XYZ file of N, CA and C in Angstrom:
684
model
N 36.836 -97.812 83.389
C 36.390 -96.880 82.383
C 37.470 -95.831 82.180
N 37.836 -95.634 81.013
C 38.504 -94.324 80.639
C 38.790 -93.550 79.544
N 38.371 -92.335 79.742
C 38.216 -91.441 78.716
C 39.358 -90.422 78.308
N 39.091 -90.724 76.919
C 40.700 -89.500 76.417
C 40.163 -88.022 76.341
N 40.692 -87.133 76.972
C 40.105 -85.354 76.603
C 40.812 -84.934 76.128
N 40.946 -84.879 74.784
C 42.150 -83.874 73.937
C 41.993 -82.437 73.654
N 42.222 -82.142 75.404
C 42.346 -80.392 75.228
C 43.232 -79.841 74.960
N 44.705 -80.595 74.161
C 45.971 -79.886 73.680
C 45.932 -79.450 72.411
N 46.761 -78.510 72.752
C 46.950 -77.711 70.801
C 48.308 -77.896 70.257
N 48.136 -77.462 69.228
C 49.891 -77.449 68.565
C 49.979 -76.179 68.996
N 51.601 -76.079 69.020
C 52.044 -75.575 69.448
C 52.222 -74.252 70.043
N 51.537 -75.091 71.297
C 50.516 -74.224 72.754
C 51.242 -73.062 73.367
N 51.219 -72.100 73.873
C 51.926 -71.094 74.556
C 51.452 -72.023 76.278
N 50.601 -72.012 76.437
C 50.642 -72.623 77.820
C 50.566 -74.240 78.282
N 51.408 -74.945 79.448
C 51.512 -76.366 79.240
C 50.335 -76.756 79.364
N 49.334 -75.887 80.257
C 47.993 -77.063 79.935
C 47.388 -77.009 78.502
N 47.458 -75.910 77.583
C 46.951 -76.086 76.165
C 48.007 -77.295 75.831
N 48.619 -77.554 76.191
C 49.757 -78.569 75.236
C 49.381 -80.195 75.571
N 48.575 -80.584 76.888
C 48.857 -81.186 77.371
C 47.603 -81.892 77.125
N 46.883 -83.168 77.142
C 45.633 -84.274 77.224
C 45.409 -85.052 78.277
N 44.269 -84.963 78.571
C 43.743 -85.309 80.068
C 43.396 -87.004 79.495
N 43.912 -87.650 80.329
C 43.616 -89.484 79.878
C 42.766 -89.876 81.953
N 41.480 -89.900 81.809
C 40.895 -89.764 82.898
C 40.442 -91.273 83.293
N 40.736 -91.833 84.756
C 40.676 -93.553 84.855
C 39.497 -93.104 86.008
N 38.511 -93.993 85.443
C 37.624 -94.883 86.966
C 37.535 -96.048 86.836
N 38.179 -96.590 87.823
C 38.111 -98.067 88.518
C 37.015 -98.038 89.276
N 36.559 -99.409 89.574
C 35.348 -99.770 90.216
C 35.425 -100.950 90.917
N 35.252 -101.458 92.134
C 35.637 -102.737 92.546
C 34.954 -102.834 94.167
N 33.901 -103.993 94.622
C 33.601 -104.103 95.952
C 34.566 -104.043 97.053
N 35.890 -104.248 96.298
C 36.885 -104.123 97.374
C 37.558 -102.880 97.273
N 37.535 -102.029 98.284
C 38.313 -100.392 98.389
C 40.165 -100.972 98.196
N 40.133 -102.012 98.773
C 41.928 -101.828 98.729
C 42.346 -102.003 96.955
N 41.322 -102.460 96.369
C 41.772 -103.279 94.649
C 41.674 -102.016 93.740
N 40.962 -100.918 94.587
C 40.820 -99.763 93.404
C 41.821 -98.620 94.468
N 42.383 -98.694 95.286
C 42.647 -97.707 95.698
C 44.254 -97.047 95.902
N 45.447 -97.546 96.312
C 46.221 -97.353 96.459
C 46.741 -98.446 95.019
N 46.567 -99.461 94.742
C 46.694 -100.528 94.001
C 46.997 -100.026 92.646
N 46.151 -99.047 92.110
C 45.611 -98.447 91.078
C 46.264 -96.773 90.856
N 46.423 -96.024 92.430
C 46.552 -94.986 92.051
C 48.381 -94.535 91.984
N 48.699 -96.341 93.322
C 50.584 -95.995 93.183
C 51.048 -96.630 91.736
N 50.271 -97.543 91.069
C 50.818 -97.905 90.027
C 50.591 -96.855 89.436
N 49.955 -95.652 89.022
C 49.858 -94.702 88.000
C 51.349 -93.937 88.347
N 51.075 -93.568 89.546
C 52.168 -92.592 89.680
C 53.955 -93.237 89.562
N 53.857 -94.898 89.679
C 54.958 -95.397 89.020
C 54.757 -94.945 87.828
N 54.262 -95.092 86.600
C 53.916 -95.001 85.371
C 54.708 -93.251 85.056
N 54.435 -92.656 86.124
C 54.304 -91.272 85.565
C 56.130 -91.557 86.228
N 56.701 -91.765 87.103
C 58.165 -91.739 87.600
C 58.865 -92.335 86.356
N 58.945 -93.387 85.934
C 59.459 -94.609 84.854
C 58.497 -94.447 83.857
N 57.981 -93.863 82.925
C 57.537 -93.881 81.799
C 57.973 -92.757 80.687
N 57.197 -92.950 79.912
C 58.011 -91.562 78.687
C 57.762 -90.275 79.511
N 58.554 -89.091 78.743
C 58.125 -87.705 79.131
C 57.379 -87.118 79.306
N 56.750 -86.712 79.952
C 55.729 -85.682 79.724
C 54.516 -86.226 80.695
N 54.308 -87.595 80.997
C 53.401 -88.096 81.696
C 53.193 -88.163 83.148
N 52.279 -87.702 83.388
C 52.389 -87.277 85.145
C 50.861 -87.353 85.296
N 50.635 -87.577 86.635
C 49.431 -87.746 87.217
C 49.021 -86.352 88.005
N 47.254 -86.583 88.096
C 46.920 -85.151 88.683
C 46.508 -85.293 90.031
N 46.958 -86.008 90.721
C 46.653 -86.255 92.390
C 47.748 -87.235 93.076
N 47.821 -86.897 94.281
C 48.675 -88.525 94.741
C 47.676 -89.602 95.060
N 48.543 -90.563 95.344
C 48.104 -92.079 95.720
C 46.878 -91.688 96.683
N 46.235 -92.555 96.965
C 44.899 -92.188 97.475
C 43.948 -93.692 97.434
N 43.378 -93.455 98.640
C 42.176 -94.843 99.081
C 40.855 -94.738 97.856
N 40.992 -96.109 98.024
C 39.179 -95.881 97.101
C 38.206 -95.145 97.690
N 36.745 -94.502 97.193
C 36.099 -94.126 97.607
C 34.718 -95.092 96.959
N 33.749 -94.828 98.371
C 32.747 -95.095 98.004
C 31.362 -94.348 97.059
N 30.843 -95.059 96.154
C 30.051 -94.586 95.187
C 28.794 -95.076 95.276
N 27.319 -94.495 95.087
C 25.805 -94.286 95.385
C 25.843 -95.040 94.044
N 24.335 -95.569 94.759
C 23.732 -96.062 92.758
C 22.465 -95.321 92.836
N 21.955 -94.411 91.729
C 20.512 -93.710 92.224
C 19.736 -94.528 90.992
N 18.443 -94.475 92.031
C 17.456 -95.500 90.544
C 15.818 -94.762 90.860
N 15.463 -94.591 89.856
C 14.183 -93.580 89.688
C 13.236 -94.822 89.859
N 12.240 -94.146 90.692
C 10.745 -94.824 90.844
C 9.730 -94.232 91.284
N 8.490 -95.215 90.888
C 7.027 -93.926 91.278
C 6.786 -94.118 92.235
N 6.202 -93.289 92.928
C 5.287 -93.236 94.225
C 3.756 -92.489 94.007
N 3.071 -93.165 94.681
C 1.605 -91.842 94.500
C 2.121 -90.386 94.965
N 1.426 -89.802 94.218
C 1.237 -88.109 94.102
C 0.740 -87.709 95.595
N -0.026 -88.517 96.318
C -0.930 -88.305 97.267
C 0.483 -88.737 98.149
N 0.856 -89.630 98.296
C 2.153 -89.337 99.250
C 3.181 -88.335 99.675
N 3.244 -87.722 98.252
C 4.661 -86.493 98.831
C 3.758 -84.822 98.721
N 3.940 -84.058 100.284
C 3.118 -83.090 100.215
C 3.813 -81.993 99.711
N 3.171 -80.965 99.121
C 3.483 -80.148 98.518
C 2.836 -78.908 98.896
N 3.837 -78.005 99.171
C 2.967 -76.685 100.238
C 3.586 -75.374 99.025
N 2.465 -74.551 98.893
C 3.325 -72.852 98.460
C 3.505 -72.656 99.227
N 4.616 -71.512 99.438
C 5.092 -70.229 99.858
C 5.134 -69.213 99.494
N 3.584 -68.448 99.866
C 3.184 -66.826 99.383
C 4.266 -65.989 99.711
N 4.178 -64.543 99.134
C 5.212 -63.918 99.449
C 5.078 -63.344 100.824
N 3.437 -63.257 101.038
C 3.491 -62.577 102.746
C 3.806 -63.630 103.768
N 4.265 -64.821 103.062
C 4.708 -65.718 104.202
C 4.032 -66.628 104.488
N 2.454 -66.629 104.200
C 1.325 -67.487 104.436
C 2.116 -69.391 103.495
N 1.656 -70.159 103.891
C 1.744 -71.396 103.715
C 0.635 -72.186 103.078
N 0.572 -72.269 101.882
C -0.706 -73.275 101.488
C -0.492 -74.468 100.651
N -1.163 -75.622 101.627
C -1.147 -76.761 101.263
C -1.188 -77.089 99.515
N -1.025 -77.700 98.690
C -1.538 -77.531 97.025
C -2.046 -79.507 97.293
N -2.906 -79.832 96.924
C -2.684 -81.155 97.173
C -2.588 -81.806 95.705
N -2.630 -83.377 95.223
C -2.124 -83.983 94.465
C -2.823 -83.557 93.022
N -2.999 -83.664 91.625
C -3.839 -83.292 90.661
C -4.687 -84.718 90.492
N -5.832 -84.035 89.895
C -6.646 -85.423 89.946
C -6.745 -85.597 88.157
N -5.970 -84.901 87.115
C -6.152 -85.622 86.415
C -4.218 -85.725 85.925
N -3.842 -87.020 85.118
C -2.769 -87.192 84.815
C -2.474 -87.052 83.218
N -1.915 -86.367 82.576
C -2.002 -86.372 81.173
C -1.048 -87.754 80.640
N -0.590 -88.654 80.963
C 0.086 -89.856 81.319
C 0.907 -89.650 80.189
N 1.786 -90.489 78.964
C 3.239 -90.399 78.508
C 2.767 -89.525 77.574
N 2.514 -88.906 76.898
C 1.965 -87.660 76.048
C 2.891 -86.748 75.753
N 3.893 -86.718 75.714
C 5.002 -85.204 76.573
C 5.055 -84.351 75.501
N 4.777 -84.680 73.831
C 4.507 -84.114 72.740
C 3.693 -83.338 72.646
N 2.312 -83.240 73.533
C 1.106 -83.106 72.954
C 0.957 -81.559 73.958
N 0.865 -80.130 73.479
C 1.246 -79.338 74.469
C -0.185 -78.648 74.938
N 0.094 -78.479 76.108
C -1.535 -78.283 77.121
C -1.939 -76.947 76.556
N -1.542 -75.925 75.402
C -2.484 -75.251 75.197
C -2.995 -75.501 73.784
N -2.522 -76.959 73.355
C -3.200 -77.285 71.604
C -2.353 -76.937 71.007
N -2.321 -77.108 69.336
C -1.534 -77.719 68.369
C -0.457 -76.626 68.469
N 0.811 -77.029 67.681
C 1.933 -76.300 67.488
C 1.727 -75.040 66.924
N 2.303 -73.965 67.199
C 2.174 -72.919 66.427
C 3.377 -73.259 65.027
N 2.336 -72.256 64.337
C 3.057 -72.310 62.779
C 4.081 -71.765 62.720
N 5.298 -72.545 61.953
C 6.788 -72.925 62.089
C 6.635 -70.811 61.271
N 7.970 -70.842 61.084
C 8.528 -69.125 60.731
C 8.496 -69.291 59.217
N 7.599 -68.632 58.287
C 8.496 -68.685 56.925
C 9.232 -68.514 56.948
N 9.922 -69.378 55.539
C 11.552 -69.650 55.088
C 12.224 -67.522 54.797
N 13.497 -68.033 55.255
C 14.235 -66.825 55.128
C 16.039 -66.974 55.513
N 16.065 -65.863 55.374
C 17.365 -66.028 55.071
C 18.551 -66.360 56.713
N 19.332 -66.717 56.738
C 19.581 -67.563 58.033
C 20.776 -67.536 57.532
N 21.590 -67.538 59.326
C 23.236 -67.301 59.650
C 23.771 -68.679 60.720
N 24.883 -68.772 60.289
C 25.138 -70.243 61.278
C 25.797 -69.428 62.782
N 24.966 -69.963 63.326
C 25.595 -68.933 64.856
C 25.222 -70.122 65.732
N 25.601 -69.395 66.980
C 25.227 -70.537 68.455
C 24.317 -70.532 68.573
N 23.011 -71.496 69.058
C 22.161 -71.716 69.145
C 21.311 -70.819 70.678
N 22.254 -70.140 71.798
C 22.720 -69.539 72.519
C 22.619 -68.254 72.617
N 22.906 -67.865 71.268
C 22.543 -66.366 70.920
C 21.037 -66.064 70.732
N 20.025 -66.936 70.889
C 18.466 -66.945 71.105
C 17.837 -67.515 72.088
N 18.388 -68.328 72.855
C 18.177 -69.748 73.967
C 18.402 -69.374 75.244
N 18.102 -69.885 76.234
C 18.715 -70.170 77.357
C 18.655 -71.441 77.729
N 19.319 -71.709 78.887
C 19.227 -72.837 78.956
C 19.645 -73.438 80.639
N 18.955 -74.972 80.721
C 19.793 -75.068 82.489
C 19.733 -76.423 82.113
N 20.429 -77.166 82.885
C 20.578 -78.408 82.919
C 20.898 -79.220 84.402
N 21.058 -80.490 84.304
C 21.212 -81.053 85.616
C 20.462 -82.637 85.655
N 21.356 -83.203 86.761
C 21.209 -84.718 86.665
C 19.761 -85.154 87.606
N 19.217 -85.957 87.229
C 18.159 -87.004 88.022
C 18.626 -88.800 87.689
N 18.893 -88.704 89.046
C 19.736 -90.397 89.185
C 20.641 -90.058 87.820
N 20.514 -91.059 86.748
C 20.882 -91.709 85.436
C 21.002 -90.734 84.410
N 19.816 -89.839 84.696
C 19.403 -89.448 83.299
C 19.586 -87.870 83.422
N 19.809 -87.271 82.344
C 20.010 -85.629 82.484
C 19.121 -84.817 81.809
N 18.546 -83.671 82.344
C 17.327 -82.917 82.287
C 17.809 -81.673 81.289
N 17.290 -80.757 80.366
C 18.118 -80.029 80.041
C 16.917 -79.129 79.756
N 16.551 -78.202 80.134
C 15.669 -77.459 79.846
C 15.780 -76.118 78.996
N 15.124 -75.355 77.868
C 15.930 -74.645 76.745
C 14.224 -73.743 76.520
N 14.664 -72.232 76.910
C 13.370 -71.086 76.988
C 14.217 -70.320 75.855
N 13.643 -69.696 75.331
C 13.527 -68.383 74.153
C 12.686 -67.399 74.569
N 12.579 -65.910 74.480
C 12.578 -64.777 74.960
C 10.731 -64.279 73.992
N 10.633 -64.861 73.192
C 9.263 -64.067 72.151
C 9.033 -65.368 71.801
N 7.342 -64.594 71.034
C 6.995 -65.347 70.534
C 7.388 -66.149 69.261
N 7.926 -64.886 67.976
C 8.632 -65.335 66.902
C 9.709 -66.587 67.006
N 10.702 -66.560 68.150
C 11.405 -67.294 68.682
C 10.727 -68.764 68.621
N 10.023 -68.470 69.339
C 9.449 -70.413 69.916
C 8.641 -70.487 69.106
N 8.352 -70.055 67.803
C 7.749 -70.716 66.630
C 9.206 -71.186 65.991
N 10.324 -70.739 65.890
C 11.248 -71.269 65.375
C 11.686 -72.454 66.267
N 12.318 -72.333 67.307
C 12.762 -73.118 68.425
C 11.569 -74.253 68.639
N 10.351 -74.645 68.686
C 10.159 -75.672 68.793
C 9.159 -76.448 67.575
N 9.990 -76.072 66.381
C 10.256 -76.950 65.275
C 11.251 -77.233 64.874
N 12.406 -76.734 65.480
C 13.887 -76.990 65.347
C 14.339 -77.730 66.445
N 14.111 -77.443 67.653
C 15.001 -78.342 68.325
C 14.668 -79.792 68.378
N 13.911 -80.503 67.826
C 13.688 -82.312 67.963
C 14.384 -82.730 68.653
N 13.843 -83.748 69.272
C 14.558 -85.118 69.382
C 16.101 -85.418 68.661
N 15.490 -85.451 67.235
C 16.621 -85.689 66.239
C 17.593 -85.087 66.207
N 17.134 -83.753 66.121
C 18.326 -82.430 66.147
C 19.114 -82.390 67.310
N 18.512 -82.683 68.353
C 19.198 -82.546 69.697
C 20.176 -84.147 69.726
N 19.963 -85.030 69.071
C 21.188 -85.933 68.870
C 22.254 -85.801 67.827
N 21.613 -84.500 66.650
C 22.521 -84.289 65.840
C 23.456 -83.222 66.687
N 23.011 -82.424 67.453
C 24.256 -81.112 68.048
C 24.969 -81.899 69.576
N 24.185 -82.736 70.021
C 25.204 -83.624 71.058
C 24.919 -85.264 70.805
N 26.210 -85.544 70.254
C 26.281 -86.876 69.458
C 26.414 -87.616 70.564
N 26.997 -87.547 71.884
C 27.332 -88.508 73.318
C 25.459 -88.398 73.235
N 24.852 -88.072 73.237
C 23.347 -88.692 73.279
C 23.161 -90.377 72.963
N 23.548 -90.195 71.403
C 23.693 -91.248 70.704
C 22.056 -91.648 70.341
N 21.856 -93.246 70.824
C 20.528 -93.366 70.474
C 19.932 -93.824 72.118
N 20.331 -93.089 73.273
C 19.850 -93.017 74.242
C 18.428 -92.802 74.178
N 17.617 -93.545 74.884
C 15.941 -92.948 74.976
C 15.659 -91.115 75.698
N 15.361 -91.001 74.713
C 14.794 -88.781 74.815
C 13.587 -88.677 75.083
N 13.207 -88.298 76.230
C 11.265 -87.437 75.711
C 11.840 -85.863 76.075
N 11.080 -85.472 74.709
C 10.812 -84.074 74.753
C 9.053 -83.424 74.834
N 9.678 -82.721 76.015
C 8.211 -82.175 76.882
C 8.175 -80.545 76.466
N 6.837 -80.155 76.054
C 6.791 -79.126 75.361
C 6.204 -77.964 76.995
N 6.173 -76.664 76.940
C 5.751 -75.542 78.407
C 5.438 -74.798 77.193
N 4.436 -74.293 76.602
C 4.447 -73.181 75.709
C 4.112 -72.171 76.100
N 3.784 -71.965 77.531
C 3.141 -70.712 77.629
C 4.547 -70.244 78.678
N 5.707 -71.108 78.513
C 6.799 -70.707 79.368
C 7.971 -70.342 77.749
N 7.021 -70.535 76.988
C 8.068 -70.769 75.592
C 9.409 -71.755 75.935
N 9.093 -72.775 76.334
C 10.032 -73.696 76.841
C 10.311 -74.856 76.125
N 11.391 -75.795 76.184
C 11.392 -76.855 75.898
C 12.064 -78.085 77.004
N 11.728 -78.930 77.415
C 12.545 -79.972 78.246
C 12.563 -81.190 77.581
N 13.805 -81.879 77.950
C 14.430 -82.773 77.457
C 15.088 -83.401 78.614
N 14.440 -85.175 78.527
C 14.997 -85.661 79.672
C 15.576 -86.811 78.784
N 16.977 -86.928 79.146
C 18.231 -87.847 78.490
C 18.176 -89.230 79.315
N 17.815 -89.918 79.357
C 17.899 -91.810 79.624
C 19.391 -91.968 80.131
N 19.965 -92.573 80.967
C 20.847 -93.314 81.185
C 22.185 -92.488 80.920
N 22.190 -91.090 80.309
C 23.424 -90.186 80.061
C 24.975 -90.540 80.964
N 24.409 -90.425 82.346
C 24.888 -90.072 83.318
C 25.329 -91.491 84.155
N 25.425 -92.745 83.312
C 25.496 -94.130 83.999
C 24.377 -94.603 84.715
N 24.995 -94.225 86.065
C 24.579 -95.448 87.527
C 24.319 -93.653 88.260
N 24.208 -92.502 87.773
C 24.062 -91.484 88.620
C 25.460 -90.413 89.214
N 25.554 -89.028 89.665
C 26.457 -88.594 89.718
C 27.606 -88.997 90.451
N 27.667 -90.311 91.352
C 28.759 -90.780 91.906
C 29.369 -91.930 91.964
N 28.477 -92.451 90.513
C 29.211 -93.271 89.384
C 30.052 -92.778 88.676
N 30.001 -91.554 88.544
C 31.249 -91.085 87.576
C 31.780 -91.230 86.482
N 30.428 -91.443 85.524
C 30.645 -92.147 84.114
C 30.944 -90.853 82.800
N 30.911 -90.002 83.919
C 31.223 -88.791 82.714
C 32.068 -87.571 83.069
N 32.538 -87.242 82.411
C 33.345 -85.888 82.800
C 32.648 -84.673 83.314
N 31.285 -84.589 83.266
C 30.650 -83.807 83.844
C 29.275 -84.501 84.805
N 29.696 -85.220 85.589
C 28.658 -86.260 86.015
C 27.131 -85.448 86.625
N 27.287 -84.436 87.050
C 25.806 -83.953 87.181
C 25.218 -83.433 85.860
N 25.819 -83.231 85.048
C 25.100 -82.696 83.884
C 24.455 -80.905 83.605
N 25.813 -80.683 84.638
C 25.285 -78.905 84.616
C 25.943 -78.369 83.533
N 26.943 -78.862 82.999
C 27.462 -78.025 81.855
C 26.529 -78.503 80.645
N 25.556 -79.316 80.470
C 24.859 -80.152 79.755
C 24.571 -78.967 78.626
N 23.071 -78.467 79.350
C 22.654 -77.177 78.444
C 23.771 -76.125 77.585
N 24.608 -75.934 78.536
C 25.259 -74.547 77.926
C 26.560 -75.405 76.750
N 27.006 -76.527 76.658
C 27.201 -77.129 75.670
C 26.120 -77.227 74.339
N 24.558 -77.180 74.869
C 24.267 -77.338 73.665
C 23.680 -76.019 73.243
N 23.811 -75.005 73.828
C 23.802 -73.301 73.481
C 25.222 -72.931 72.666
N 26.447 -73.649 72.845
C 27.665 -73.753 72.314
C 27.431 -73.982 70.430
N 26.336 -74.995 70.419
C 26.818 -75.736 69.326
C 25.959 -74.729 68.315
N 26.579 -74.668 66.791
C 25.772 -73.954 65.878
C 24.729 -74.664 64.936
N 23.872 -73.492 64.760
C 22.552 -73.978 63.575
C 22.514 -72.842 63.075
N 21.651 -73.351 62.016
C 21.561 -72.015 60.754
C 20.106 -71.234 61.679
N 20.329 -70.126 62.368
C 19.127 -69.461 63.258
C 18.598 -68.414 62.104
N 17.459 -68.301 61.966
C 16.450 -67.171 60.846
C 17.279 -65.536 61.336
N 17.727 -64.703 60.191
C 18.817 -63.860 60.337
C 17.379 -62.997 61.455
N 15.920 -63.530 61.127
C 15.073 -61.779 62.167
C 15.308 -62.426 63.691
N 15.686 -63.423 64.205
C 15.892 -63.791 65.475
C 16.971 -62.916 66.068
N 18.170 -62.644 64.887
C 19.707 -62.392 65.543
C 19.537 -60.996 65.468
């Protein structure tokens, strides 16, 4: 696998603005076929090749890589205790009812009514949002709160499914559920397969998926000018 990062500029004041990251993972049951094999031929490449090309580590052994794979277990199996603040310990045990694939449908009833139309500025999505993110096995979690109420009448008729593949296109047409918290004014979003085989597959430049969220607080939408 390998990915081009074209973080160079024209004509950069500093060599890393000047310069493009060309990033290799090899993969192979055998450590000797990915490891020295792979990393002394680069650094030939970078001795005997055009200018400018150089590698960002020396030669080096393969390493070994996890495969993580999601599955259910009963609720009644894994225990779950609070921790009061005076220290006390209480058991919580499993829920007895399951709202099962639903993730649309939000536990305090229908959507609140979207914001009348008005006048609107293209800004970061960021400047109203917060946001966290992070990997489970494969797939990446990205969770996105707003501060009022006015807010999350805007924010969760805007952020979709759809929209959230229009502001991060590496989505693509990956499988999305978006899970509504309204009384957290929240939104979650769990990404399918983002992340490969899991964070030590290494299928991405950010393989846990923590820069996930604040990339998509980065990206702009036209936000209602009474939010900003």
């Amino acid at each position: 696998v390998y990915k081009r990062q074209r973080t160079d500029h024209p004509d950069a004041p500093v060599q890393e603005e000047a310069s493009a990251l060309l990033r290799l993972v090899v993969r192979d049951e055998d450590p000797e076929a990915v490891g020295r094999a792979v990393s002394g031929a680069a650094v030939e490449l970078a001795l005997a090749s055009y200018p400018g090309f150089h590698v960002t580590a020396p030669p080096g052994k393969g390493e070994p890589y996890g495969v993580f794979e999601a599955a259910f277990t009963d609720a009644g199996d894994v225990p779950h205790v609070a921790v009061l603040p005076d220290g006390r310990r209480v058991d919580v045990g499993p829920s007895l009812v399951c709202r099962g694939g639903a993730p649309e449908v939000p536990p305090g009833g229908p959507l609140p009514a979207p914001l009348p139309a008005g006048p609107t500025l293209r800004r970061p999505l960021g400047l109203v949002a917060g946001a966290r993110s992070g990997d489970k096995g494969g797939s990446a979690n990205v969770g996105v709160w707003v501060r009022t109420d006015l807010a999350w009448r805007w924010v969760v008729h805007e952020l979709t499914v759809e929209r959230l593949r229009e502001l991060l296109p590496e989505v693509g047409r990956l499988p999305v559920a978006r899970h509504l918290l309204p009384n957290l004014r929240a939104l979650n979003f769990v990404i399918d397969g983002l992340l490969g085989q899991g964070v030590a597959h290494r299928a991405r430049f950010d393989p846990q998926a923590k820069a996930l969220g604040e990339w998509l607080r980065s990206r702009h939408l036209d936000i209602p000018e009474v939010l900003l």
